[in-house]
């Protein structure tokens, strides 16, 4: 019968042995990935020839100056105005029912398609033809929508 195990000896590697083991793993990895490494070296060589690394190095050295320039540019009035416009427009757009926006967008597209069909015919529209066109239910609906839009916009513009 065997002798029972009373202690476990842990085989600890010395720092030199760990270093040798890691070097062996790295050599194995390099041997397996030689094509990929060759491509990486080729790409980095081309980047260096193009001066990209020099530019990156200069940018890193001047990082504080670049950060200051970026902050100065971002705080200019036109940029802050643009940011404010985007925020306000986003707020307005988010308050509109998406179904209404979709219907309006489809209507605009159909209107542009229709206008493109008759754009080149050269006919002049007279006042009588314009008034008669209002009898067309589609034109009347669009004209009414436009007038209602103008009324709503005018009400808002009249507020202090």
mmCIF file with all atom_site columns, C-alpha atoms in Angstrom:
data_model
loop_
_atom_site.group_PDB
_atom_site.id
_atom_site.type_symbol
_atom_site.label_atom_id
_atom_site.label_alt_id
_atom_site.label_comp_id
_atom_site.label_asym_id
_atom_site.label_entity_id
_atom_site.label_seq_id
_atom_site.pdbx_PDB_ins_code
_atom_site.Cartn_x
_atom_site.Cartn_y
_atom_site.Cartn_z
_atom_site.occupancy
_atom_site.B_iso_or_equiv
_atom_site.pdbx_formal_charge
_atom_site.auth_seq_id
_atom_site.auth_comp_id
_atom_site.auth_asym_id
_atom_site.auth_atom_id
_atom_site.pdbx_PDB_model_num
ATOM 1   C CA . UNK A 1 1   ? 0.000   0.000  0.000   1.00 0.00 ? 1   UNK A CA 1
ATOM 2   C CA . UNK A 1 2   ? 1.191   3.527  -0.820  1.00 0.00 ? 2   UNK A CA 1
ATOM 3   C CA . UNK A 1 3   ? 2.251   6.134  1.674   1.00 0.00 ? 3   UNK A CA 1
ATOM 4   C CA . UNK A 1 4   ? -0.351  8.925  2.107   1.00 0.00 ? 4   UNK A CA 1
ATOM 5   C CA . UNK A 1 5   ? 0.558   12.419 0.877   1.00 0.00 ? 5   UNK A CA 1
ATOM 6   C CA . UNK A 1 6   ? 1.015   14.732 3.785   1.00 0.00 ? 6   UNK A CA 1
ATOM 7   C CA . UNK A 1 7   ? 2.468   17.781 2.065   1.00 0.00 ? 7   UNK A CA 1
ATOM 8   C CA . UNK A 1 8   ? 2.338   19.308 -1.407  1.00 0.00 ? 8   UNK A CA 1
ATOM 9   C CA . UNK A 1 9   ? 5.456   20.822 -2.829  1.00 0.00 ? 9   UNK A CA 1
ATOM 10  C CA . UNK A 1 10  ? 4.770   23.750 -5.126  1.00 0.00 ? 10  UNK A CA 1
ATOM 11  C CA . UNK A 1 11  ? 7.314   24.062 -7.903  1.00 0.00 ? 11  UNK A CA 1
ATOM 12  C CA . UNK A 1 12  ? 8.098   27.781 -8.020  1.00 0.00 ? 12  UNK A CA 1
ATOM 13  C CA . UNK A 1 13  ? 10.104  29.142 -10.899 1.00 0.00 ? 13  UNK A CA 1
ATOM 14  C CA . UNK A 1 14  ? 12.895  31.597 -10.382 1.00 0.00 ? 14  UNK A CA 1
ATOM 15  C CA . UNK A 1 15  ? 12.640  35.020 -12.074 1.00 0.00 ? 15  UNK A CA 1
ATOM 16  C CA . UNK A 1 16  ? 15.244  33.884 -14.626 1.00 0.00 ? 16  UNK A CA 1
ATOM 17  C CA . UNK A 1 17  ? 13.248  30.725 -15.434 1.00 0.00 ? 17  UNK A CA 1
ATOM 18  C CA . UNK A 1 18  ? 10.040  32.805 -15.842 1.00 0.00 ? 18  UNK A CA 1
ATOM 19  C CA . UNK A 1 19  ? 11.910  35.115 -18.191 1.00 0.00 ? 19  UNK A CA 1
ATOM 20  C CA . UNK A 1 20  ? 13.205  32.180 -20.252 1.00 0.00 ? 20  UNK A CA 1
ATOM 21  C CA . UNK A 1 21  ? 9.707   30.659 -20.398 1.00 0.00 ? 21  UNK A CA 1
ATOM 22  C CA . UNK A 1 22  ? 8.197   33.936 -21.633 1.00 0.00 ? 22  UNK A CA 1
ATOM 23  C CA . UNK A 1 23  ? 10.930  34.303 -24.259 1.00 0.00 ? 23  UNK A CA 1
ATOM 24  C CA . UNK A 1 24  ? 10.230  30.780 -25.500 1.00 0.00 ? 24  UNK A CA 1
ATOM 25  C CA . UNK A 1 25  ? 6.489   31.566 -25.750 1.00 0.00 ? 25  UNK A CA 1
ATOM 26  C CA . UNK A 1 26  ? 7.268   34.782 -27.637 1.00 0.00 ? 26  UNK A CA 1
ATOM 27  C CA . UNK A 1 27  ? 9.572   32.945 -30.064 1.00 0.00 ? 27  UNK A CA 1
ATOM 28  C CA . UNK A 1 28  ? 6.837   30.407 -30.708 1.00 0.00 ? 28  UNK A CA 1
ATOM 29  C CA . UNK A 1 29  ? 4.258   33.139 -31.296 1.00 0.00 ? 29  UNK A CA 1
ATOM 30  C CA . UNK A 1 30  ? 6.576   35.006 -33.693 1.00 0.00 ? 30  UNK A CA 1
ATOM 31  C CA . UNK A 1 31  ? 7.205   31.793 -35.643 1.00 0.00 ? 31  UNK A CA 1
ATOM 32  C CA . UNK A 1 32  ? 3.450   31.123 -35.926 1.00 0.00 ? 32  UNK A CA 1
ATOM 33  C CA . UNK A 1 33  ? 2.520   34.692 -36.921 1.00 0.00 ? 33  UNK A CA 1
ATOM 34  C CA . UNK A 1 34  ? 5.384   35.590 -39.231 1.00 0.00 ? 34  UNK A CA 1
ATOM 35  C CA . UNK A 1 35  ? 3.150   36.669 -42.151 1.00 0.00 ? 35  UNK A CA 1
ATOM 36  C CA . UNK A 1 36  ? 1.071   38.979 -39.958 1.00 0.00 ? 36  UNK A CA 1
ATOM 37  C CA . UNK A 1 37  ? 4.203   40.487 -38.415 1.00 0.00 ? 37  UNK A CA 1
ATOM 38  C CA . UNK A 1 38  ? 5.722   41.073 -41.850 1.00 0.00 ? 38  UNK A CA 1
ATOM 39  C CA . UNK A 1 39  ? 2.557   42.936 -42.893 1.00 0.00 ? 39  UNK A CA 1
ATOM 40  C CA . UNK A 1 40  ? 2.653   45.038 -39.718 1.00 0.00 ? 40  UNK A CA 1
ATOM 41  C CA . UNK A 1 41  ? 6.292   45.919 -40.339 1.00 0.00 ? 41  UNK A CA 1
ATOM 42  C CA . UNK A 1 42  ? 5.501   46.805 -43.960 1.00 0.00 ? 42  UNK A CA 1
ATOM 43  C CA . UNK A 1 43  ? 2.598   49.063 -42.925 1.00 0.00 ? 43  UNK A CA 1
ATOM 44  C CA . UNK A 1 44  ? 4.605   50.799 -40.220 1.00 0.00 ? 44  UNK A CA 1
ATOM 45  C CA . UNK A 1 45  ? 7.457   51.302 -42.683 1.00 0.00 ? 45  UNK A CA 1
ATOM 46  C CA . UNK A 1 46  ? 5.101   52.966 -45.160 1.00 0.00 ? 46  UNK A CA 1
ATOM 47  C CA . UNK A 1 47  ? 3.634   55.148 -42.408 1.00 0.00 ? 47  UNK A CA 1
ATOM 48  C CA . UNK A 1 48  ? 7.132   56.188 -41.369 1.00 0.00 ? 48  UNK A CA 1
ATOM 49  C CA . UNK A 1 49  ? 8.094   56.954 -44.984 1.00 0.00 ? 49  UNK A CA 1
ATOM 50  C CA . UNK A 1 50  ? 4.991   59.129 -45.300 1.00 0.00 ? 50  UNK A CA 1
ATOM 51  C CA . UNK A 1 51  ? 5.986   61.077 -42.193 1.00 0.00 ? 51  UNK A CA 1
ATOM 52  C CA . UNK A 1 52  ? 2.932   60.024 -40.186 1.00 0.00 ? 52  UNK A CA 1
ATOM 53  C CA . UNK A 1 53  ? 4.989   58.991 -37.172 1.00 0.00 ? 53  UNK A CA 1
ATOM 54  C CA . UNK A 1 54  ? 6.879   62.275 -37.188 1.00 0.00 ? 54  UNK A CA 1
ATOM 55  C CA . UNK A 1 55  ? 3.586   64.158 -37.245 1.00 0.00 ? 55  UNK A CA 1
ATOM 56  C CA . UNK A 1 56  ? 2.177   62.024 -34.421 1.00 0.00 ? 56  UNK A CA 1
ATOM 57  C CA . UNK A 1 57  ? 5.308   62.522 -32.374 1.00 0.00 ? 57  UNK A CA 1
ATOM 58  C CA . UNK A 1 58  ? 5.121   66.278 -32.875 1.00 0.00 ? 58  UNK A CA 1
ATOM 59  C CA . UNK A 1 59  ? 1.430   66.266 -31.919 1.00 0.00 ? 59  UNK A CA 1
ATOM 60  C CA . UNK A 1 60  ? 2.172   64.307 -28.745 1.00 0.00 ? 60  UNK A CA 1
ATOM 61  C CA . UNK A 1 61  ? 4.947   66.708 -27.793 1.00 0.00 ? 61  UNK A CA 1
ATOM 62  C CA . UNK A 1 62  ? 2.614   69.671 -28.423 1.00 0.00 ? 62  UNK A CA 1
ATOM 63  C CA . UNK A 1 63  ? -0.432  68.098 -26.748 1.00 0.00 ? 63  UNK A CA 1
ATOM 64  C CA . UNK A 1 64  ? -0.960  70.982 -24.347 1.00 0.00 ? 64  UNK A CA 1
ATOM 65  C CA . UNK A 1 65  ? -0.840  73.555 -27.151 1.00 0.00 ? 65  UNK A CA 1
ATOM 66  C CA . UNK A 1 66  ? -3.198  71.450 -29.284 1.00 0.00 ? 66  UNK A CA 1
ATOM 67  C CA . UNK A 1 67  ? -5.640  71.069 -26.400 1.00 0.00 ? 67  UNK A CA 1
ATOM 68  C CA . UNK A 1 68  ? -5.629  74.837 -25.870 1.00 0.00 ? 68  UNK A CA 1
ATOM 69  C CA . UNK A 1 69  ? -6.273  75.443 -29.579 1.00 0.00 ? 69  UNK A CA 1
ATOM 70  C CA . UNK A 1 70  ? -9.159  72.946 -29.545 1.00 0.00 ? 70  UNK A CA 1
ATOM 71  C CA . UNK A 1 71  ? -10.708 74.593 -26.489 1.00 0.00 ? 71  UNK A CA 1
ATOM 72  C CA . UNK A 1 72  ? -10.270 78.054 -28.023 1.00 0.00 ? 72  UNK A CA 1
ATOM 73  C CA . UNK A 1 73  ? -11.889 76.946 -31.285 1.00 0.00 ? 73  UNK A CA 1
ATOM 74  C CA . UNK A 1 74  ? -14.770 75.190 -29.524 1.00 0.00 ? 74  UNK A CA 1
ATOM 75  C CA . UNK A 1 75  ? -15.525 78.244 -27.397 1.00 0.00 ? 75  UNK A CA 1
ATOM 76  C CA . UNK A 1 76  ? -15.791 80.648 -30.353 1.00 0.00 ? 76  UNK A CA 1
ATOM 77  C CA . UNK A 1 77  ? -19.215 82.236 -30.789 1.00 0.00 ? 77  UNK A CA 1
ATOM 78  C CA . UNK A 1 78  ? -20.062 80.548 -34.115 1.00 0.00 ? 78  UNK A CA 1
ATOM 79  C CA . UNK A 1 79  ? -19.355 77.129 -32.611 1.00 0.00 ? 79  UNK A CA 1
ATOM 80  C CA . UNK A 1 80  ? -21.350 77.784 -29.454 1.00 0.00 ? 80  UNK A CA 1
ATOM 81  C CA . UNK A 1 81  ? -24.188 79.154 -31.609 1.00 0.00 ? 81  UNK A CA 1
ATOM 82  C CA . UNK A 1 82  ? -24.109 75.975 -33.697 1.00 0.00 ? 82  UNK A CA 1
ATOM 83  C CA . UNK A 1 83  ? -24.238 73.815 -30.577 1.00 0.00 ? 83  UNK A CA 1
ATOM 84  C CA . UNK A 1 84  ? -27.163 75.851 -29.222 1.00 0.00 ? 84  UNK A CA 1
ATOM 85  C CA . UNK A 1 85  ? -29.007 75.567 -32.559 1.00 0.00 ? 85  UNK A CA 1
ATOM 86  C CA . UNK A 1 86  ? -28.501 71.813 -32.648 1.00 0.00 ? 86  UNK A CA 1
ATOM 87  C CA . UNK A 1 87  ? -29.744 71.441 -29.067 1.00 0.00 ? 87  UNK A CA 1
ATOM 88  C CA . UNK A 1 88  ? -32.828 73.597 -29.700 1.00 0.00 ? 88  UNK A CA 1
ATOM 89  C CA . UNK A 1 89  ? -33.613 71.851 -33.005 1.00 0.00 ? 89  UNK A CA 1
ATOM 90  C CA . UNK A 1 90  ? -33.224 68.482 -31.326 1.00 0.00 ? 90  UNK A CA 1
ATOM 91  C CA . UNK A 1 91  ? -35.615 69.552 -28.588 1.00 0.00 ? 91  UNK A CA 1
ATOM 92  C CA . UNK A 1 92  ? -38.188 70.710 -31.125 1.00 0.00 ? 92  UNK A CA 1
ATOM 93  C CA . UNK A 1 93  ? -37.835 67.576 -33.253 1.00 0.00 ? 93  UNK A CA 1
ATOM 94  C CA . UNK A 1 94  ? -38.178 65.314 -30.232 1.00 0.00 ? 94  UNK A CA 1
ATOM 95  C CA . UNK A 1 95  ? -41.459 67.023 -29.303 1.00 0.00 ? 95  UNK A CA 1
ATOM 96  C CA . UNK A 1 96  ? -43.035 66.353 -32.736 1.00 0.00 ? 96  UNK A CA 1
ATOM 97  C CA . UNK A 1 97  ? -45.006 63.151 -33.225 1.00 0.00 ? 97  UNK A CA 1
ATOM 98  C CA . UNK A 1 98  ? -42.903 60.893 -35.487 1.00 0.00 ? 98  UNK A CA 1
ATOM 99  C CA . UNK A 1 99  ? -46.004 59.845 -37.443 1.00 0.00 ? 99  UNK A CA 1
ATOM 100 C CA . UNK A 1 100 ? -46.650 63.488 -38.364 1.00 0.00 ? 100 UNK A CA 1
ATOM 101 C CA . UNK A 1 101 ? -43.026 63.945 -39.411 1.00 0.00 ? 101 UNK A CA 1
ATOM 102 C CA . UNK A 1 102 ? -43.159 60.791 -41.531 1.00 0.00 ? 102 UNK A CA 1
ATOM 103 C CA . UNK A 1 103 ? -46.400 61.854 -43.225 1.00 0.00 ? 103 UNK A CA 1
ATOM 104 C CA . UNK A 1 104 ? -44.993 65.323 -43.908 1.00 0.00 ? 104 UNK A CA 1
ATOM 105 C CA . UNK A 1 105 ? -41.721 63.906 -45.292 1.00 0.00 ? 105 UNK A CA 1
ATOM 106 C CA . UNK A 1 106 ? -43.594 61.533 -47.607 1.00 0.00 ? 106 UNK A CA 1
ATOM 107 C CA . UNK A 1 107 ? -45.841 64.401 -48.712 1.00 0.00 ? 107 UNK A CA 1
ATOM 108 C CA . UNK A 1 108 ? -42.815 66.591 -49.483 1.00 0.00 ? 108 UNK A CA 1
ATOM 109 C CA . UNK A 1 109 ? -41.240 63.795 -51.526 1.00 0.00 ? 109 UNK A CA 1
ATOM 110 C CA . UNK A 1 110 ? -44.434 63.212 -53.505 1.00 0.00 ? 110 UNK A CA 1
ATOM 111 C CA . UNK A 1 111 ? -44.793 66.973 -54.033 1.00 0.00 ? 111 UNK A CA 1
ATOM 112 C CA . UNK A 1 112 ? -41.231 67.215 -55.345 1.00 0.00 ? 112 UNK A CA 1
ATOM 113 C CA . UNK A 1 113 ? -41.820 64.241 -57.658 1.00 0.00 ? 113 UNK A CA 1
ATOM 114 C CA . UNK A 1 114 ? -44.994 65.853 -59.023 1.00 0.00 ? 114 UNK A CA 1
ATOM 115 C CA . UNK A 1 115 ? -43.314 69.244 -59.424 1.00 0.00 ? 115 UNK A CA 1
ATOM 116 C CA . UNK A 1 116 ? -40.433 67.622 -61.314 1.00 0.00 ? 116 UNK A CA 1
ATOM 117 C CA . UNK A 1 117 ? -42.895 66.072 -63.780 1.00 0.00 ? 117 UNK A CA 1
ATOM 118 C CA . UNK A 1 118 ? -44.293 69.463 -64.831 1.00 0.00 ? 118 UNK A CA 1
ATOM 119 C CA . UNK A 1 119 ? -41.216 71.634 -64.306 1.00 0.00 ? 119 UNK A CA 1
ATOM 120 C CA . UNK A 1 120 ? -40.201 71.814 -67.964 1.00 0.00 ? 120 UNK A CA 1
ATOM 121 C CA . UNK A 1 121 ? -43.635 72.376 -69.574 1.00 0.00 ? 121 UNK A CA 1
ATOM 122 C CA . UNK A 1 122 ? -43.165 76.181 -69.638 1.00 0.00 ? 122 UNK A CA 1
ATOM 123 C CA . UNK A 1 123 ? -46.823 76.973 -68.934 1.00 0.00 ? 123 UNK A CA 1
ATOM 124 C CA . UNK A 1 124 ? -47.502 80.233 -67.150 1.00 0.00 ? 124 UNK A CA 1
ATOM 125 C CA . UNK A 1 125 ? -50.077 80.072 -64.349 1.00 0.00 ? 125 UNK A CA 1
ATOM 126 C CA . UNK A 1 126 ? -52.608 82.857 -64.311 1.00 0.00 ? 126 UNK A CA 1
ATOM 127 C CA . UNK A 1 127 ? -54.613 84.156 -61.365 1.00 0.00 ? 127 UNK A CA 1
ATOM 128 C CA . UNK A 1 128 ? -57.766 82.431 -62.647 1.00 0.00 ? 128 UNK A CA 1
ATOM 129 C CA . UNK A 1 129 ? -55.941 79.085 -62.980 1.00 0.00 ? 129 UNK A CA 1
ATOM 130 C CA . UNK A 1 130 ? -54.529 79.558 -59.491 1.00 0.00 ? 130 UNK A CA 1
ATOM 131 C CA . UNK A 1 131 ? -57.986 80.196 -58.051 1.00 0.00 ? 131 UNK A CA 1
ATOM 132 C CA . UNK A 1 132 ? -59.439 77.211 -59.930 1.00 0.00 ? 132 UNK A CA 1
ATOM 133 C CA . UNK A 1 133 ? -56.609 74.998 -58.652 1.00 0.00 ? 133 UNK A CA 1
ATOM 134 C CA . UNK A 1 134 ? -57.853 75.614 -55.113 1.00 0.00 ? 134 UNK A CA 1
ATOM 135 C CA . UNK A 1 135 ? -60.921 73.544 -56.058 1.00 0.00 ? 135 UNK A CA 1
ATOM 136 C CA . UNK A 1 136 ? -58.644 70.509 -56.417 1.00 0.00 ? 136 UNK A CA 1
ATOM 137 C CA . UNK A 1 137 ? -58.958 68.687 -53.060 1.00 0.00 ? 137 UNK A CA 1
ATOM 138 C CA . UNK A 1 138 ? -55.227 67.832 -52.936 1.00 0.00 ? 138 UNK A CA 1
ATOM 139 C CA . UNK A 1 139 ? -54.116 71.401 -53.629 1.00 0.00 ? 139 UNK A CA 1
ATOM 140 C CA . UNK A 1 140 ? -56.716 72.769 -51.227 1.00 0.00 ? 140 UNK A CA 1
ATOM 141 C CA . UNK A 1 141 ? -55.540 70.394 -48.502 1.00 0.00 ? 141 UNK A CA 1
ATOM 142 C CA . UNK A 1 142 ? -51.892 71.490 -48.981 1.00 0.00 ? 142 UNK A CA 1
ATOM 143 C CA . UNK A 1 143 ? -52.861 75.189 -49.111 1.00 0.00 ? 143 UNK A CA 1
ATOM 144 C CA . UNK A 1 144 ? -54.941 74.826 -45.927 1.00 0.00 ? 144 UNK A CA 1
ATOM 145 C CA . UNK A 1 145 ? -52.050 73.023 -44.234 1.00 0.00 ? 145 UNK A CA 1
ATOM 146 C CA . UNK A 1 146 ? -49.702 75.833 -45.249 1.00 0.00 ? 146 UNK A CA 1
ATOM 147 C CA . UNK A 1 147 ? -52.083 78.509 -43.985 1.00 0.00 ? 147 UNK A CA 1
ATOM 148 C CA . UNK A 1 148 ? -52.608 76.667 -40.683 1.00 0.00 ? 148 UNK A CA 1
ATOM 149 C CA . UNK A 1 149 ? -48.831 76.314 -40.372 1.00 0.00 ? 149 UNK A CA 1
ATOM 150 C CA . UNK A 1 150 ? -48.362 80.045 -40.947 1.00 0.00 ? 150 UNK A CA 1
ATOM 151 C CA . UNK A 1 151 ? -51.090 80.854 -38.402 1.00 0.00 ? 151 UNK A CA 1
ATOM 152 C CA . UNK A 1 152 ? -49.451 78.685 -35.728 1.00 0.00 ? 152 UNK A CA 1
ATOM 153 C CA . UNK A 1 153 ? -46.010 80.098 -36.463 1.00 0.00 ? 153 UNK A CA 1
ATOM 154 C CA . UNK A 1 154 ? -47.410 83.655 -36.366 1.00 0.00 ? 154 UNK A CA 1
ATOM 155 C CA . UNK A 1 155 ? -49.031 83.040 -32.991 1.00 0.00 ? 155 UNK A CA 1
ATOM 156 C CA . UNK A 1 156 ? -45.706 81.867 -31.553 1.00 0.00 ? 156 UNK A CA 1
ATOM 157 C CA . UNK A 1 157 ? -43.802 84.769 -33.116 1.00 0.00 ? 157 UNK A CA 1
ATOM 158 C CA . UNK A 1 158 ? -46.291 87.212 -31.580 1.00 0.00 ? 158 UNK A CA 1
ATOM 159 C CA . UNK A 1 159 ? -45.521 86.046 -28.048 1.00 0.00 ? 159 UNK A CA 1
ATOM 160 C CA . UNK A 1 160 ? -43.094 88.117 -25.987 1.00 0.00 ? 160 UNK A CA 1
#
